């Protein structure tokens, strides 16, 4: 079996340096680097913390174990260093330098990677029965898929340069505190096509032997034939990582099996024996779509797998999008169900949110049947609610939208038919009621207009009567004044008559004649006075009558106004 670079060498725990009992002062090792404490150790090599003197900045310095300084080990170490340096990608650790120490041993200087390996995050997942898909601290299934997608980006970059990793597994993936993902340990990597990108990179077709981790291996990897390897082998390993995310265990290692049964695991890997995720972890809620993606990526025949890493990543992204759409539909379904039960908030605001959500889902996935069903239910509810609010136009628009859909579900068609008939009946009844109310309203308006016109006319006539009464009152007052003046004149005339009577006693005959003429004149004046007195009395009576009429009209005016109202 071909030896693989130690899987833990590039898995750097930032807390390990503080816990290390081998910490020592920085030691110069040449070319401007100082060696610090040991922070990682594996079967072939070890990793120390270090510092680059010229900047300074912290670095990780990887070297072979003292007992692994043979030519083959040095060659593998140099090959890993060259491959890691060739792959310039944000999700692959940057290489700063490859140096020799004072003893002539190679040392690889690279960026120090802080965080936890993905395996640790999966192992810290709660494992109670009924738990959903694996999730680490502050990580849910979607977060783990995001990690896997970033790994896919790094592996796709490597494949474009003709290199496959051959040892992809959660333990070789570092996850930083801010979501940084780094694919570590390229010691098993090699070129799957000729020519190799660098003379020091081995061509796998020329090298047979088993390399990698048996619990994750593709069948062709377990057979150890280098010419059978290619991107499809890494795709299998990516599917195995997804399988572990879903089930909590690698595909070829059953939970509780003996850790040392390597041959048994290799036999299962070579045979392509992988249990369905739901069977492996029956107590977990495993999305069928993700399980299908994992099983396709781990198909026994390479031709049955995804053609490229990009296709695998696209399938994951498509599933995530569909899962997000399903969550939107599930939320809309809950809202519609609450509205059907009479929830006021759901009726007033939630239904419109549900409609918008379902329309968005259908814009992204037109064949999403559940979204169509929830959308139709929401539209029918809004139409029914519009009928109750007498918004006939809105109800008709919603019903027209429902009618525009093609529904295959017989139960849903029956529901649409029944509800549509009820809503149509409600709209017709409401419109009849509205027409009746409109007629009554116009009749009331007409009556009000007539009453208003009568009131205006009555007010105008009363104003005219009041003006006439005022004129008559002024005329009566004038006649009264004339009568008073005439009475004064008559009184003066009577005084003159008495004075003339006294004078007549002493008048001569001629004067007697004149006296007779005066008497005649006095009699005429007396008659005229009496006529004037009668006239004045009639005027006074007319004034009193007019005043009574005016008072009666004034008294009747409020009653008339009240009747008009």
XYZ file of C-alpha atoms in Angstrom:
565
model
C 0.000 0.000 0.000
C 1.426 3.358 -0.996
C 1.938 5.559 2.019
C -0.033 8.784 2.240
C 1.152 11.981 3.854
C -0.019 12.213 7.449
C -3.647 13.405 7.466
C -3.269 15.465 10.607
C -0.148 17.416 9.692
C -2.027 20.291 8.121
C -4.872 20.249 10.633
C -3.832 23.064 12.900
C -5.645 23.759 16.109
C -4.977 27.372 17.222
C -5.359 26.327 20.852
C -2.869 23.496 20.596
C 0.153 25.794 20.889
C -1.049 26.969 24.302
C -1.607 23.388 25.461
C 1.653 22.009 24.050
C 4.129 20.765 26.620
C 6.898 21.052 24.029
C 6.890 24.823 23.723
C 10.310 26.366 23.396
C 11.936 29.638 22.504
C 12.074 30.543 18.817
C 15.092 29.034 17.078
C 16.669 30.298 13.892
C 16.476 27.677 11.155
C 17.847 29.653 8.222
C 16.670 31.977 5.456
C 14.910 34.326 7.818
C 12.640 31.945 9.753
C 12.505 31.102 13.407
C 11.043 27.864 14.687
C 8.568 27.877 17.553
C 6.628 25.245 19.467
C 5.185 22.019 18.122
C 1.515 22.332 17.249
C 0.864 19.115 15.272
C 2.364 15.660 14.786
C 1.483 12.707 12.585
C 2.822 9.498 11.111
C 5.185 11.168 8.641
C 5.725 14.702 9.767
C 5.154 17.428 12.255
C 4.167 21.101 12.211
C 5.671 23.854 14.333
C 4.583 27.398 14.800
C 7.128 29.855 13.501
C 7.845 33.409 12.538
C 9.169 35.038 9.407
C 11.819 37.490 10.503
C 11.623 40.061 7.738
C 8.013 41.141 8.287
C 7.527 39.593 10.972
C 4.452 37.383 10.674
C 3.400 34.018 12.134
C 3.784 30.999 9.881
C 3.399 27.227 10.037
C 6.578 25.237 9.393
C 6.103 21.631 8.366
C 8.916 19.071 8.380
C 9.469 15.323 8.287
C 9.790 13.299 11.460
C 13.411 12.463 12.341
C 12.861 8.801 11.514
C 11.288 9.609 8.088
C 14.210 11.200 6.307
C 14.612 8.612 3.563
C 14.757 9.513 -0.111
C 11.184 8.332 -0.713
C 9.905 10.372 2.213
C 11.788 13.471 1.039
C 10.371 12.997 -2.450
C 6.788 12.707 -1.163
C 7.303 15.740 1.047
C 8.674 17.799 -1.852
C 5.823 16.641 -4.105
C 3.209 17.755 -1.563
C 4.980 21.100 -1.210
C 5.048 21.687 -4.978
C 1.380 20.700 -5.484
C 0.213 22.926 -2.645
C 2.279 25.809 -4.036
C 0.920 25.312 -7.580
C -2.715 25.518 -6.489
C -3.408 29.199 -5.976
C -6.940 29.314 -4.566
C -8.592 30.983 -1.520
C -9.587 27.561 -0.170
C -6.102 26.024 -0.456
C -3.373 27.001 2.063
C -0.805 29.442 0.597
C 2.794 28.274 0.539
C 5.409 30.907 1.450
C 8.650 28.996 1.022
C 10.429 25.635 0.847
C 13.732 25.729 2.733
C 16.372 23.431 4.138
C 17.418 23.626 7.762
C 20.964 23.387 9.066
C 20.818 19.577 8.766
C 19.710 19.794 5.111
C 16.166 18.608 5.881
C 13.278 20.180 3.901
C 10.872 22.437 5.685
C 7.663 23.783 4.142
C 6.710 27.295 5.235
C 3.052 28.143 4.807
C 0.277 30.252 6.185
C -0.812 29.219 9.641
C -4.443 28.114 9.465
C -6.584 28.810 12.502
C -9.825 27.080 13.283
C -11.176 23.563 13.719
C -11.178 20.699 11.317
C -14.560 19.873 9.880
C -14.484 16.441 11.485
C -14.438 18.040 14.939
C -17.448 20.160 14.069
C -19.355 17.103 12.893
C -18.380 15.095 15.977
C -19.603 17.823 18.329
C -23.060 17.598 16.765
C -25.812 16.529 19.108
C -26.582 12.855 18.491
C -29.921 12.414 20.270
C -32.514 10.335 18.518
C -34.639 12.330 16.170
C -31.929 14.923 15.583
C -31.912 16.479 12.172
C -28.941 16.534 9.824
C -25.521 17.007 11.366
C -24.624 20.459 12.610
C -21.684 21.708 14.615
C -21.543 24.628 17.028
C -23.492 27.458 15.434
C -23.712 25.366 12.248
C -26.800 23.859 10.704
C -27.146 21.693 7.631
C -27.037 24.696 5.326
C -23.771 25.861 6.923
C -22.212 22.423 6.370
C -23.327 22.485 2.744
C -21.652 25.868 2.408
C -18.413 24.316 3.679
C -18.751 21.478 1.155
C -19.386 23.943 -1.687
C -16.181 25.814 -0.850
C -14.315 22.510 -0.849
C -15.798 21.879 -4.301
C -14.420 25.218 -5.479
C -10.911 24.265 -4.346
C -11.072 20.767 -5.892
C -12.449 22.153 -9.147
C -9.423 24.474 -9.295
C -7.106 21.495 -8.753
C -8.857 19.449 -11.459
C -8.426 22.255 -13.952
C -4.678 21.940 -13.391
C -4.771 18.171 -13.775
C -4.429 17.307 -10.066
C -6.698 15.178 -7.870
C -6.570 15.184 -4.066
C -7.326 11.481 -3.337
C -7.786 12.033 0.422
C -10.776 14.313 0.792
C -12.535 13.879 4.132
C -13.843 16.181 6.886
C -10.647 15.699 8.935
C -8.642 17.344 6.126
C -10.908 20.391 5.908
C -10.251 23.378 8.185
C -13.109 25.737 9.085
C -12.202 29.136 10.531
C -14.131 31.266 12.965
C -15.447 33.477 10.154
C -16.440 30.688 7.789
C -13.054 30.370 6.050
C -12.658 26.905 4.540
C -9.253 25.414 3.674
C -8.579 22.060 2.020
C -5.520 20.605 3.749
C -3.125 17.632 3.317
C -2.264 17.299 -0.350
C 0.228 14.513 0.354
C -1.767 11.907 -1.600
C -2.390 14.242 -4.537
C -1.052 13.605 -8.004
C -1.546 14.319 -11.672
C -4.255 12.285 -13.383
C -3.325 13.363 -16.908
C -0.157 13.860 -18.887
C 1.824 16.011 -18.879
C 1.972 16.742 -15.169
C 1.873 20.454 -14.257
C 5.380 20.200 -12.763
C 8.238 17.717 -13.092
C 8.118 16.935 -9.379
C 4.369 16.117 -9.465
C 3.886 12.344 -9.915
C 1.707 11.000 -12.717
C -0.764 8.630 -11.054
C -1.095 6.435 -14.132
C 2.494 5.353 -13.535
C 1.999 4.616 -9.844
C -0.175 1.768 -8.624
C -1.090 1.242 -4.988
C -3.731 2.224 -2.477
C -3.583 5.735 -1.073
C -6.150 7.636 0.905
C -8.539 6.812 3.746
C -10.330 3.454 3.352
C -13.575 4.567 5.002
C -14.114 7.128 2.209
C -12.449 5.456 -0.817
C -13.998 5.056 -4.235
C -13.980 1.485 -5.624
C -11.197 2.277 -8.129
C -9.077 3.739 -5.329
C -9.477 0.555 -3.258
C -8.320 -1.510 -6.262
C -5.085 0.524 -6.348
C -4.853 0.923 -10.132
C -3.490 4.411 -10.791
C -4.723 4.630 -14.381
C -8.329 4.206 -13.189
C -8.154 7.341 -11.057
C -9.381 10.738 -12.139
C -11.702 13.597 -11.170
C -14.462 11.036 -10.700
C -12.494 9.672 -7.726
C -12.544 13.055 -5.975
C -16.243 13.383 -6.829
C -16.790 10.093 -4.995
C -14.901 11.496 -1.980
C -17.011 14.664 -2.051
C -20.121 12.462 -2.032
C -18.625 10.564 0.922
C -18.176 13.856 2.807
C -21.821 14.707 2.122
C -22.780 11.205 3.271
C -21.014 11.795 6.593
C -22.713 15.152 6.997
C -26.079 13.442 6.584
C -25.485 10.250 8.577
C -22.683 11.124 10.991
C -20.367 8.359 9.739
C -18.212 7.617 6.649
C -19.827 5.474 3.955
C -17.620 2.371 4.380
C -17.319 2.348 8.150
C -20.394 1.355 10.080
C -20.985 2.958 13.486
C -19.581 0.704 16.208
C -17.377 -1.353 13.866
C -13.799 -2.266 14.868
C -11.418 0.542 14.003
C -8.713 -1.915 12.963
C -10.781 -3.818 10.385
C -9.069 -2.043 7.480
C -9.314 -4.992 5.098
C -13.039 -5.284 5.740
C -13.479 -1.598 5.045
C -11.381 -1.833 1.874
C -13.462 -4.774 0.699
C -16.664 -2.783 1.129
C -15.100 0.194 -0.637
C -13.963 -1.941 -3.587
C -17.394 -3.517 -3.870
C -19.093 -0.111 -3.694
C -21.287 -1.278 -0.817
C -22.912 1.842 0.640
C -26.079 1.795 2.710
C -28.752 4.346 1.916
C -28.373 7.332 4.280
C -31.864 6.801 5.726
C -30.978 3.191 6.524
C -27.590 4.087 8.006
C -29.084 6.792 10.257
C -32.796 5.994 10.704
C -33.125 8.409 13.642
C -32.038 11.397 11.590
C -34.209 13.545 9.373
C -32.317 13.254 6.088
C -33.562 15.211 3.069
C -34.202 12.729 0.243
C -32.799 15.119 -2.347
C -29.440 15.373 -0.582
C -29.336 11.637 -0.040
C -29.866 11.125 -3.776
C -27.031 13.543 -4.584
C -24.675 11.738 -2.204
C -25.558 8.312 -3.591
C -25.141 9.449 -7.200
C -21.723 10.937 -6.419
C -20.770 7.580 -4.824
C -22.056 5.413 -7.665
C -19.935 2.263 -8.122
C -19.420 2.978 -11.816
C -17.543 6.184 -12.489
C -19.760 6.912 -15.498
C -22.838 7.005 -13.258
C -21.400 9.785 -11.086
C -21.502 13.499 -11.730
C -19.295 14.327 -14.702
C -17.513 17.193 -12.961
C -17.138 18.711 -9.518
C -18.996 21.744 -10.862
C -21.978 19.535 -11.734
C -21.916 18.095 -8.206
C -21.754 21.605 -6.708
C -24.567 22.781 -8.998
C -26.726 19.897 -7.778
C -26.073 20.992 -4.186
C -26.909 24.599 -5.015
C -30.063 23.548 -6.837
C -31.117 21.488 -3.831
C -30.418 24.411 -1.496
C -32.512 26.671 -3.682
C -35.330 24.134 -3.782
C -35.033 23.668 -0.012
C -35.296 27.426 0.463
C -38.319 27.482 -1.836
C -39.828 24.607 0.143
C -39.336 26.584 3.348
C -41.115 29.557 1.772
C -43.990 27.292 0.716
C -44.102 25.695 4.175
C -44.360 29.141 5.786
C -47.087 30.124 3.314
C -48.896 26.844 4.026
C -48.864 27.561 7.781
C -50.195 31.064 7.174
C -52.990 29.847 4.883
C -53.932 27.131 7.359
C -54.096 29.724 10.151
C -56.245 31.966 7.938
C -58.595 29.075 7.201
C -58.999 28.659 10.951
C -59.976 32.332 11.301
C -56.706 33.946 12.392
C -57.315 37.668 11.846
C -53.684 38.612 11.350
C -53.262 35.864 8.795
C -56.390 37.077 6.994
C -55.358 40.733 6.959
C -51.621 40.575 6.254
C -50.369 37.008 6.187
C -52.317 35.915 3.119
C -50.708 38.558 0.941
C -47.268 37.497 2.185
C -48.178 33.880 1.427
C -49.328 34.822 -2.082
C -46.124 36.774 -2.727
C -44.014 33.892 -1.431
C -45.780 31.289 -3.571
C -45.551 33.496 -6.653
C -41.814 33.878 -6.044
C -41.465 30.103 -5.713
C -43.378 29.563 -8.962
C -41.196 32.133 -10.719
C -38.149 30.080 -9.705
C -39.747 26.641 -10.040
C -42.859 26.795 -12.293
C -43.627 23.087 -11.748
C -43.721 23.361 -7.942
C -47.116 21.726 -7.346
C -47.270 22.434 -3.612
C -46.645 26.132 -4.230
C -49.512 26.142 -6.759
C -51.857 24.465 -4.293
C -51.020 26.883 -1.460
C -51.269 29.851 -3.847
C -54.746 28.796 -5.014
C -55.927 28.315 -1.437
C -54.591 31.762 -0.521
C -56.266 33.371 -3.550
C -59.589 31.729 -2.698
C -59.316 32.934 0.895
C -58.546 36.495 -0.180
C -61.493 36.364 -2.597
C -63.790 35.129 0.169
C -62.466 37.808 2.526
C -62.973 40.441 -0.195
C -66.607 39.338 -0.551
C -67.103 39.783 3.201
C -65.624 43.272 2.877
C -67.797 43.972 -0.205
C -64.710 44.401 -2.417
C -66.321 42.724 -5.416
C -63.688 43.849 -7.926
C -60.871 42.338 -5.831
C -62.808 39.109 -5.380
C -63.400 38.842 -9.136
C -59.701 39.507 -9.872
C -58.619 36.776 -7.456
C -61.128 34.332 -8.940
C -59.900 35.172 -12.445
C -56.347 34.353 -11.351
C -57.481 31.036 -9.894
C -59.244 30.210 -13.156
C -56.033 30.870 -15.114
C -54.185 27.936 -13.469
C -54.127 24.403 -14.817
C -54.724 22.060 -11.880
C -54.093 18.324 -12.094
C -55.036 17.465 -8.505
C -58.664 16.246 -8.502
C -59.224 17.138 -4.839
C -57.912 20.648 -5.436
C -60.123 21.035 -8.511
C -63.141 20.013 -6.428
C -62.171 22.512 -3.720
C -61.779 25.242 -6.344
C -65.151 24.433 -7.896
C -67.009 24.423 -4.574
C -65.363 27.528 -3.235
C -65.720 29.374 -6.540
C -69.447 28.666 -6.573
C -69.812 29.973 -3.012
C -67.793 33.089 -3.808
C -69.710 33.702 -7.053
C -72.995 33.404 -5.138
C -71.698 35.777 -2.498
C -70.593 38.266 -5.150
C -74.006 38.108 -6.886
C -75.904 38.500 -3.614
C -73.674 41.325 -2.516
C -74.022 43.123 -5.819
C -77.830 42.831 -5.605
C -77.664 44.200 -2.093
C -75.416 46.994 -3.295
C -77.838 47.876 -6.126
C -80.729 47.940 -3.629
C -78.734 50.113 -1.287
C -77.832 52.344 -4.218
C -81.504 52.721 -5.188
C -82.464 53.481 -1.606
C -79.634 55.932 -1.408
C -80.693 57.755 -4.565
C -84.311 57.839 -3.341
C -83.200 59.249 -0.009
C -81.079 61.773 -1.833
C -84.020 62.818 -3.995
C -86.292 63.194 -0.954
C -83.635 65.219 0.781
C -83.298 67.448 -2.279
C -87.097 67.990 -2.396
C -87.212 68.787 1.312
C -84.324 71.156 0.896
C -86.104 72.879 -2.004
C -89.316 73.175 0.081
C -87.308 74.605 2.924
C -85.661 77.149 0.645
C -89.003 78.172 -0.834
C -90.633 78.393 2.608
C -87.763 80.436 3.906
C -88.009 82.738 0.889
C -91.747 83.206 1.387
C -91.370 83.788 5.086
C -88.707 86.342 4.324
C -91.101 88.044 1.916
C -93.951 87.960 4.518
C -91.626 89.338 7.140
C -90.570 92.147 4.827
C -94.263 92.902 3.968
C -95.189 92.875 7.650
C -92.387 95.315 8.372
C -93.634 97.636 5.579
C -97.223 97.360 6.852
C -96.052 98.067 10.370
C -94.216 101.154 9.180
C -97.357 102.335 7.253
C -99.571 101.687 10.277
C -97.169 103.648 12.471
C -97.218 106.468 9.930
C -101.041 106.491 9.822
C -101.109 106.370 13.581
C -98.875 109.408 13.699
C -101.139 111.155 11.156
C -104.201 110.284 13.261
C -102.554 111.690 16.385
C -101.701 114.886 14.493
C -105.280 115.082 13.170
C -106.645 114.616 16.693
C -104.475 117.473 17.869
C -105.749 119.590 15.003
C -109.346 118.678 15.853
C -108.769 119.579 19.466
C -107.386 122.927 18.344
C -110.399 123.378 16.066
C -112.782 122.621 18.973
C -111.042 125.275 21.042
C -111.490 127.713 18.224
C -115.170 126.737 17.987
C -115.752 127.483 21.669
C -114.047 130.791 21.327
C -116.200 131.644 18.330
C -119.365 130.714 20.226
C -118.566 133.238 22.907
C -117.923 135.882 20.315
C -121.217 135.142 18.547
C -123.139 136.417 21.538
C -121.865 139.839 20.821
C -122.002 139.712 17.061
C -124.395 141.738 15.007
C -126.913 140.305 12.657
C -124.397 140.339 9.955
C -122.128 138.664 12.260
C -124.921 136.193 13.071
C -125.031 135.283 9.410
C -121.353 134.890 9.372
C -121.718 132.851 12.505
C -124.216 130.571 10.790
C -121.777 130.112 7.952
C -119.071 129.347 10.473
C -121.322 126.839 12.160
C -122.022 125.229 8.863
C -118.311 125.073 8.266
C -117.796 123.774 11.817
C -120.349 121.050 11.243
C -118.544 120.080 8.080
C -115.257 120.059 9.971
C -116.849 117.985 12.717
C -118.039 115.404 10.222
C -114.631 115.359 8.642
C -113.080 114.942 12.109
C -115.355 112.043 12.901
C -114.465 110.469 9.545
C -110.809 110.938 10.313
C -111.290 109.413 13.785
C -113.006 106.410 12.249
C -110.235 106.108 9.694
C -107.602 106.299 12.439
C -109.485 103.687 14.454
C -109.606 101.372 11.455
C -105.886 101.842 10.916
C -105.226 101.067 14.560
C -107.359 97.900 14.302
C -105.574 96.880 11.102
C -102.217 97.417 12.804
C -103.267 95.224 15.742
C -104.513 92.517 13.368
C -101.308 92.673 11.336
C -99.229 92.423 14.475
C -101.204 89.344 15.542
C -100.670 87.755 12.121
C -96.951 88.447 12.268
C -96.704 86.935 15.748
C -98.645 83.871 14.593
C -96.357 83.436 11.576
C -93.275 83.829 13.733
C -94.698 81.265 16.179
C -95.503 78.810 13.369
C -92.114 79.135 11.681
C -90.192 76.678 14.020
C -92.995 74.148 13.672
C -92.775 74.431 9.890
C -89.009 74.065 10.018
C -89.369 70.987 12.218
C -91.833 69.420 9.787
C -89.477 70.144 6.915
C -86.628 68.488 8.711
